[in-house]
Coordinates of C-alpha atoms in Angstrom, one line a residue:
M5 CA 19.7 -48.3 -2.5
T6 CA 19.2 -47.2 -6.1
M7 CA 18.9 -43.7 -7.2
K8 CA 15.3 -44.3 -8.2
T9 CA 14.5 -45.5 -4.7
K10 CA 16.2 -42.5 -3.2
R11 CA 14.1 -40.2 -5.4
F12 CA 10.9 -42.0 -4.5
L13 CA 11.6 -41.6 -0.8
S14 CA 12.5 -38.0 -1.2
L15 CA 9.3 -37.4 -3.1
L16 CA 7.3 -39.1 -0.3
L17 CA 9.1 -37.0 2.3
C18 CA 8.3 -33.8 0.4
L19 CA 4.6 -34.9 0.1
L20 CA 4.4 -35.4 3.9
M21 CA 6.1 -32.1 4.5
M22 CA 3.6 -30.3 2.3
C23 CA 0.6 -32.1 3.8
A24 CA 1.8 -31.0 7.2
A25 CA 2.0 -27.4 5.9
A26 CA -1.5 -27.7 4.5
V27 CA -2.8 -28.8 7.8
C28 CA -1.0 -26.1 9.8
V29 CA -2.0 -23.3 7.4
N30 CA -5.5 -24.2 6.2
R31 CA -6.6 -26.8 8.8
S32 CA -7.8 -29.1 6.1
L33 CA -6.4 -31.9 4.0
F34 CA -7.9 -33.3 0.7
G35 CA -11.1 -31.5 1.3
H36 CA -11.6 -32.7 4.9
S37 CA -11.6 -30.1 7.6
L38 CA -9.3 -30.9 10.5
D39 CA -10.4 -27.9 12.6
Q40 CA -11.3 -29.5 16.0
T41 CA -12.9 -26.2 17.1
A42 CA -15.8 -26.5 14.6
S43 CA -18.8 -28.6 15.5
P44 CA -21.2 -30.3 13.0
S45 CA -23.9 -27.8 14.0
D46 CA -21.6 -24.8 13.4
P47 CA -23.7 -22.4 11.3
A48 CA -20.6 -20.7 9.8
L49 CA -21.4 -22.2 6.4
P50 CA -25.2 -22.6 6.1
A51 CA -26.8 -24.5 3.3
D52 CA -27.9 -21.3 1.6
T53 CA -24.4 -19.9 1.3
L54 CA -24.4 -21.3 -2.2
T55 CA -27.4 -21.6 -4.5
V56 CA -27.8 -22.7 -8.1
M57 CA -30.0 -20.8 -10.5
A58 CA -32.1 -22.4 -13.2
D59 CA -29.4 -21.8 -15.9
G60 CA -26.8 -23.6 -13.7
T61 CA -25.1 -20.4 -12.5
A62 CA -23.8 -20.8 -8.9
V63 CA -24.4 -17.8 -6.6
I64 CA -22.2 -17.6 -3.5
H65 CA -23.6 -15.4 -0.7
T66 CA -20.8 -14.2 1.4
A67 CA -22.8 -12.8 4.3
R68 CA -21.8 -15.5 6.7
L69 CA -18.4 -16.4 5.3
T70 CA -16.3 -13.7 6.8
S71 CA -16.4 -11.4 9.8
V72 CA -14.3 -8.6 8.3
P73 CA -16.4 -5.4 8.5
G74 CA -16.4 -2.3 6.4
Y75 CA -16.5 1.1 8.0
A76 CA -20.1 0.9 9.1
G77 CA -20.6 -2.9 9.3
P78 CA -20.7 -6.0 7.1
V79 CA -20.3 -5.7 3.3
P80 CA -21.9 -8.9 1.9
L81 CA -21.7 -9.8 -1.7
D82 CA -23.3 -12.2 -4.2
I83 CA -20.7 -13.8 -6.5
Y84 CA -22.0 -15.3 -9.7
V85 CA -20.1 -18.3 -11.2
S86 CA -21.0 -19.8 -14.6
D87 CA -19.0 -22.7 -16.1
G88 CA -16.3 -21.9 -13.6
M89 CA -16.0 -18.3 -14.6
I90 CA -16.8 -15.3 -12.4
T91 CA -19.5 -13.6 -14.4
G92 CA -20.4 -10.9 -11.9
I93 CA -20.2 -9.7 -8.3
R94 CA -23.1 -7.8 -6.8
P95 CA -23.0 -5.9 -3.5
L96 CA -25.9 -6.6 -1.2
P97 CA -27.5 -4.0 1.0
N98 CA -25.1 -2.5 3.6
A99 CA -24.6 0.5 5.9
E100 CA -21.6 2.0 4.2
T101 CA -21.6 5.6 3.2
P102 CA -22.7 5.5 -0.5
S103 CA -20.1 8.1 -1.7
F104 CA -17.2 6.1 -0.1
F105 CA -18.6 2.7 -1.2
D106 CA -18.9 3.8 -4.8
R107 CA -15.2 4.5 -4.8
V108 CA -14.3 0.8 -4.2
L109 CA -16.8 -0.8 -6.6
P110 CA -14.3 -0.8 -9.5
L111 CA -12.3 -3.3 -7.4
L112 CA -14.9 -5.9 -8.4
D113 CA -13.6 -5.8 -12.0
L114 CA -10.4 -7.4 -10.8
W115 CA -12.2 -10.7 -10.4
T116 CA -15.0 -10.5 -13.0
G117 CA -14.2 -12.5 -16.2
K118 CA -11.6 -14.8 -14.6
S119 CA -11.9 -18.4 -13.8
A120 CA -12.4 -19.3 -10.2
E121 CA -8.8 -20.7 -10.1
E122 CA -7.5 -17.4 -11.6
A123 CA -9.7 -15.3 -9.3
A124 CA -8.3 -17.1 -6.3
R125 CA -4.8 -15.9 -7.2
V126 CA -5.8 -12.2 -7.5
K127 CA -4.2 -10.0 -4.8
A128 CA -6.0 -6.7 -4.6
D129 CA -4.9 -3.6 -2.7
A130 CA -7.2 -1.5 -0.6
V131 CA -8.4 1.8 -2.2
S132 CA -6.9 4.9 -0.6
G133 CA -9.5 6.9 1.2
A134 CA -11.9 3.9 1.6
T135 CA -9.7 1.4 3.2
Y136 CA -12.2 -0.3 5.5
S137 CA -14.8 -0.7 2.7
S138 CA -12.3 -2.1 0.2
E139 CA -10.7 -4.4 2.7
A140 CA -14.1 -5.8 3.5
I141 CA -14.9 -6.3 -0.2
I142 CA -11.6 -8.1 -0.7
A143 CA -12.2 -10.4 2.3
N144 CA -15.7 -11.2 1.1
V145 CA -14.6 -12.0 -2.4
D146 CA -11.6 -14.2 -1.2
A147 CA -13.9 -16.0 1.2
G148 CA -16.6 -16.6 -1.4
I149 CA -14.2 -17.9 -4.0
S150 CA -12.4 -20.2 -1.5
Y151 CA -15.8 -21.5 -0.4
Y152 CA -16.8 -22.2 -4.1
L153 CA -13.6 -24.0 -4.8
S154 CA -13.8 -26.2 -1.7
S155 CA -17.5 -26.8 -1.7
G156 CA -17.6 -29.3 -4.6
A157 CA -19.6 -26.9 -6.8
A158 CA -16.5 -26.3 -8.9
S159 CA -16.4 -30.0 -9.8
R160 CA -20.1 -29.8 -10.8
Q161 CA -19.4 -26.8 -13.0
P162 CA -16.4 -27.8 -15.2
A163 CA -14.4 -24.8 -16.2
F164 CA -12.2 -25.1 -19.2
P165 CA -12.4 -22.1 -21.5
A166 CA -10.8 -22.1 -24.9
K167 CA -7.6 -20.5 -23.8
M168 CA -7.1 -23.3 -21.3
W169 CA -7.1 -25.8 -24.2
V170 CA -4.3 -23.8 -25.7
A171 CA -2.5 -23.8 -22.3
L172 CA -2.9 -27.6 -22.1
A173 CA -1.5 -28.0 -25.6
V174 CA 1.5 -25.9 -24.7
T175 CA 2.1 -27.8 -21.5
L176 CA 1.8 -31.2 -23.1
A177 CA 4.1 -30.2 -25.9
A178 CA 6.7 -29.1 -23.3
C179 CA 6.2 -32.4 -21.5
V180 CA 6.5 -34.7 -24.5
I181 CA 8.4 -33.2 -27.4
P182 CA 11.7 -32.5 -25.5
L183 CA 11.9 -36.2 -24.7
F184 CA 12.4 -36.9 -28.4
V185 CA 13.5 -33.7 -30.1
R186 CA 16.5 -31.6 -29.4
N187 CA 16.3 -28.6 -31.7
R188 CA 17.4 -25.1 -30.8
L189 CA 14.7 -23.4 -32.8
Y190 CA 11.9 -25.5 -31.4
N191 CA 13.3 -25.0 -27.9
R192 CA 13.1 -21.2 -28.3
V193 CA 9.6 -21.4 -29.7
Q194 CA 8.5 -23.6 -26.8
L195 CA 10.1 -21.3 -24.2
L196 CA 8.4 -18.3 -25.8
A197 CA 5.0 -20.1 -25.7
N198 CA 5.6 -20.9 -22.0
V199 CA 6.1 -17.2 -21.3
I200 CA 3.3 -15.8 -23.4
V201 CA 0.6 -18.5 -23.1
L202 CA 1.2 -20.1 -19.7
G203 CA 2.5 -17.0 -18.1
F204 CA 0.9 -13.8 -19.3
W205 CA -2.3 -15.1 -21.0
C206 CA -3.4 -17.9 -18.7
G207 CA -1.5 -17.4 -15.5
Q208 CA -0.7 -21.1 -15.3
F209 CA 2.3 -22.1 -13.1
L210 CA 3.2 -24.0 -10.0
D211 CA 3.8 -22.2 -6.7
Y212 CA 3.4 -22.9 -3.0
A213 CA 0.0 -21.3 -2.8
L214 CA -1.5 -23.4 -5.5
M215 CA 0.0 -26.7 -4.2
L216 CA -1.2 -26.0 -0.7
R217 CA -4.7 -25.2 -2.0
F218 CA -4.8 -28.5 -3.9
L219 CA -3.6 -30.4 -0.8
S220 CA -6.2 -28.7 1.4
S221 CA -9.2 -28.6 -0.9
G222 CA -8.5 -31.2 -3.6
M223 CA -8.3 -30.6 -7.4
A224 CA -11.4 -29.5 -9.3
F225 CA -11.3 -31.0 -12.8
P226 CA -11.1 -30.1 -15.6
A227 CA -10.2 -26.6 -14.4
A228 CA -7.0 -28.0 -12.7
L229 CA -6.0 -30.2 -15.6
V230 CA -3.1 -28.0 -16.8
A231 CA -1.8 -27.8 -13.2
A232 CA -2.1 -31.5 -12.9
V233 CA 0.1 -32.1 -15.9
M234 CA 2.6 -29.7 -14.6
L235 CA 2.7 -31.5 -11.3
V236 CA 3.4 -34.8 -13.1
A237 CA 6.4 -33.1 -14.9
A238 CA 7.7 -31.6 -11.6
F239 CA 7.4 -34.7 -9.4
I240 CA 6.9 -37.8 -11.5
Y241 CA 9.3 -37.2 -14.4
P242 CA 12.4 -37.2 -12.1
L243 CA 11.5 -40.8 -11.0
F244 CA 12.1 -41.8 -14.6
G245 CA 15.4 -40.0 -15.3
R246 CA 14.1 -36.5 -16.2
P247 CA 15.2 -34.3 -13.3
Q248 CA 14.0 -30.7 -13.2
H249 CA 11.9 -31.1 -16.4
Y250 CA 9.3 -28.6 -15.2
C251 CA 11.9 -26.0 -14.3
N252 CA 13.8 -26.4 -17.6
H253 CA 11.0 -26.9 -20.1
I254 CA 7.7 -25.6 -18.7
C255 CA 8.0 -22.9 -15.9
P256 CA 7.1 -19.5 -17.4
L257 CA 9.6 -17.6 -15.2
G258 CA 12.3 -20.2 -15.8
S259 CA 11.6 -19.9 -19.6
A260 CA 11.9 -16.1 -19.4
Q261 CA 15.3 -16.4 -17.7
I262 CA 16.6 -18.9 -20.3
L263 CA 15.4 -16.6 -23.2
A264 CA 17.1 -13.6 -21.5
A265 CA 20.3 -15.5 -21.3
G266 CA 20.5 -15.6 -25.1
L267 CA 20.5 -11.8 -25.3
C268 CA 24.0 -11.3 -24.1
R269 CA 27.2 -13.3 -24.8
Y270 CA 29.0 -11.9 -21.8
K271 CA 28.5 -13.9 -18.7
I272 CA 29.6 -13.1 -15.1
R273 CA 31.8 -15.9 -13.8
I274 CA 30.8 -16.8 -10.2
G275 CA 33.6 -18.3 -8.1
R276 CA 33.2 -21.7 -6.4
R277 CA 33.0 -20.2 -2.9
V278 CA 30.4 -17.6 -3.9
M279 CA 28.4 -20.3 -5.8
K280 CA 28.5 -22.6 -2.7
A281 CA 27.4 -19.7 -0.5
L282 CA 24.5 -18.8 -2.8
D283 CA 23.4 -22.5 -2.8
W284 CA 23.5 -22.6 1.0
F285 CA 21.5 -19.4 1.0
R286 CA 18.8 -21.0 -1.1
K287 CA 18.7 -24.1 1.1
I288 CA 18.5 -22.1 4.3
L289 CA 15.9 -19.8 2.9
W290 CA 13.7 -22.7 1.9
A291 CA 14.1 -24.4 5.3
V292 CA 13.1 -21.1 7.1
L293 CA 10.1 -20.7 4.8
M294 CA 8.9 -24.2 5.5
L295 CA 9.3 -23.7 9.2
L296 CA 7.1 -20.6 8.9
L297 CA 4.4 -22.7 7.2
W298 CA 4.5 -25.4 9.9
A299 CA 4.4 -22.7 12.6
D300 CA 1.6 -20.9 10.7
V301 CA 3.6 -17.6 11.0
W302 CA 3.8 -15.1 8.1
T303 CA 2.4 -17.6 5.6
G304 CA 1.9 -14.6 3.3
W305 CA 5.4 -15.2 2.0
M306 CA 3.7 -17.5 -0.5
D307 CA 2.2 -14.5 -2.2
L308 CA 5.7 -13.0 -2.8
E309 CA 6.9 -15.7 -5.2
L310 CA 7.8 -13.9 -8.4
F311 CA 5.5 -16.0 -10.6
R312 CA 2.7 -13.6 -9.7
A313 CA 4.4 -11.0 -11.8
F314 CA 2.8 -12.6 -14.9
M315 CA -0.6 -11.5 -13.5
F316 CA 0.6 -7.9 -13.8
R317 CA -2.9 -6.4 -13.6
S318 CA -3.2 -7.4 -10.0
A319 CA 0.4 -8.1 -8.9
P320 CA 2.1 -5.6 -6.5
A321 CA 4.6 -3.3 -8.2
G322 CA 7.4 -4.7 -6.0
I323 CA 6.8 -8.2 -7.3
I324 CA 6.8 -7.0 -10.9
A325 CA 10.0 -5.0 -10.4
A326 CA 11.8 -7.9 -8.7
A327 CA 10.8 -10.4 -11.4
L328 CA 11.9 -7.9 -14.1
L329 CA 15.2 -7.4 -12.3
F330 CA 15.9 -11.2 -12.1
V331 CA 15.0 -11.6 -15.8
L332 CA 17.4 -8.8 -16.8
L333 CA 20.1 -10.3 -14.6
S334 CA 19.6 -13.6 -16.4
A335 CA 21.3 -12.1 -19.4
V336 CA 24.7 -12.2 -17.6
V337 CA 24.0 -14.8 -14.8
S338 CA 22.4 -18.1 -15.7
R339 CA 18.8 -18.3 -14.2
P340 CA 19.6 -16.5 -10.9
Y341 CA 16.1 -16.7 -9.4
C342 CA 15.8 -20.5 -10.2
R343 CA 19.3 -21.3 -8.9
F344 CA 19.6 -19.1 -5.8
V345 CA 16.2 -18.1 -4.5
C346 CA 13.1 -19.9 -5.8
P347 CA 11.3 -21.8 -2.9
T348 CA 9.1 -23.8 -5.3
G349 CA 12.2 -24.9 -7.2
S350 CA 13.9 -25.8 -4.0
L351 CA 11.0 -28.1 -3.1
F352 CA 11.3 -29.8 -6.5
K353 CA 15.0 -30.3 -6.0
R354 CA 14.4 -31.8 -2.6
S355 CA 11.9 -34.1 -4.0
E356 CA 14.5 -35.2 -6.6
N357 CA 17.1 -35.8 -3.9
I358 CA 19.4 -33.3 -5.4
G359 CA 19.4 -30.8 -2.5

C-alpha cells in the first residue's frame, strides 16, 4: 500500500469520525436534520421565524427558537442581517424589569457589525447583577444566528466584505507561494500577515467548532470561501506531498509561535523520553476529546481551543492568557501548543497518517 493510499484512507477515516461527531453533537449532517424526535408538523421553526424586507435585509425573529427565559419570562429579539452582516439587534416587548434589562443591552454590541460567521463564534459572558436577562439574550442571539446560517438564507445573501477579500488573498498566497519560493524574508512577512489579517482582523482559522458546523449545516458561499481554501490546505495538500501545510504556513496561532521562536536564540532541549511522553499526552488528549464529542458530553471543550484568543474582544480572559503563555513559551520551545496540545492539529496529523 502506497503512502498516498494510506493518507487517503486516513483522511476518509477522519471524515467519518467528524461526521459521527456532527451527528452526535448537532443531530444534523450536511443540512439535514437527523433528530428523530421532531415531526414534520413540529412548530418549533415556523415560517415567519425569518422574513425578508424589501431592501433584502433578513430579519430573524427568535421568539420560538429558544426556551431559555429571562428573569420574568421570554426575551425575544429581532436580528437584522444585510449582505451577511449583523446590522442590528432589537429587543421585542418582554416582561423584564426595565432597569435590569437596560444593563444588558450593551451585550448586543458584541454581535452588531460582524458577519454571521464571525457572530457565531462570539462567546459572551453574562452581566453581573442581571444574569437571567443576559443569559436569555445570549441564548436568543445564538439561536437566531444558528437558524440564519442553517436556513439557506445565508446562501441567498452572499457575505464577503472587503476585509474578507484581503483574507482570501493572504490565504491563497500562503497556499501557493511556499510551493515555489523559499525565502526567509517572505516567510516572515507571510507569517505576520497570517497573525494580523487572518487572526486579529478577520478571525479566520480552522477549529473543531467551525468544522462541525460545516458538517452539520453545510457551507454558505461566498462567506465560507476563506475557510474552504484553508480546509483544502489542511486535508488535500497532504495527499500530494505537502504534509502539515496549513499548520506551518497558514494557521494564525502556529504563525505566532513560529515568529516568537525567532526572538530568542536559546532553546530548551527536551529529552527523548519527555518528548515521547508529551506526544502520547497529545494523542490521548485528542482521543478523549473525540470520545466526549461522540458521547455528547462536555462538548463545550471546543470553545476552549486557543485560536479564539484572536477574537480578544469577546474571548474569555483565561483563553487569552493561555494563548499568550504558549506564544511566549515558543521563544524557547518550538511551537509547544501545536506539537503537544492542539486538538485540531491532532486531527490534521491523523488525517495525514502521521499520528
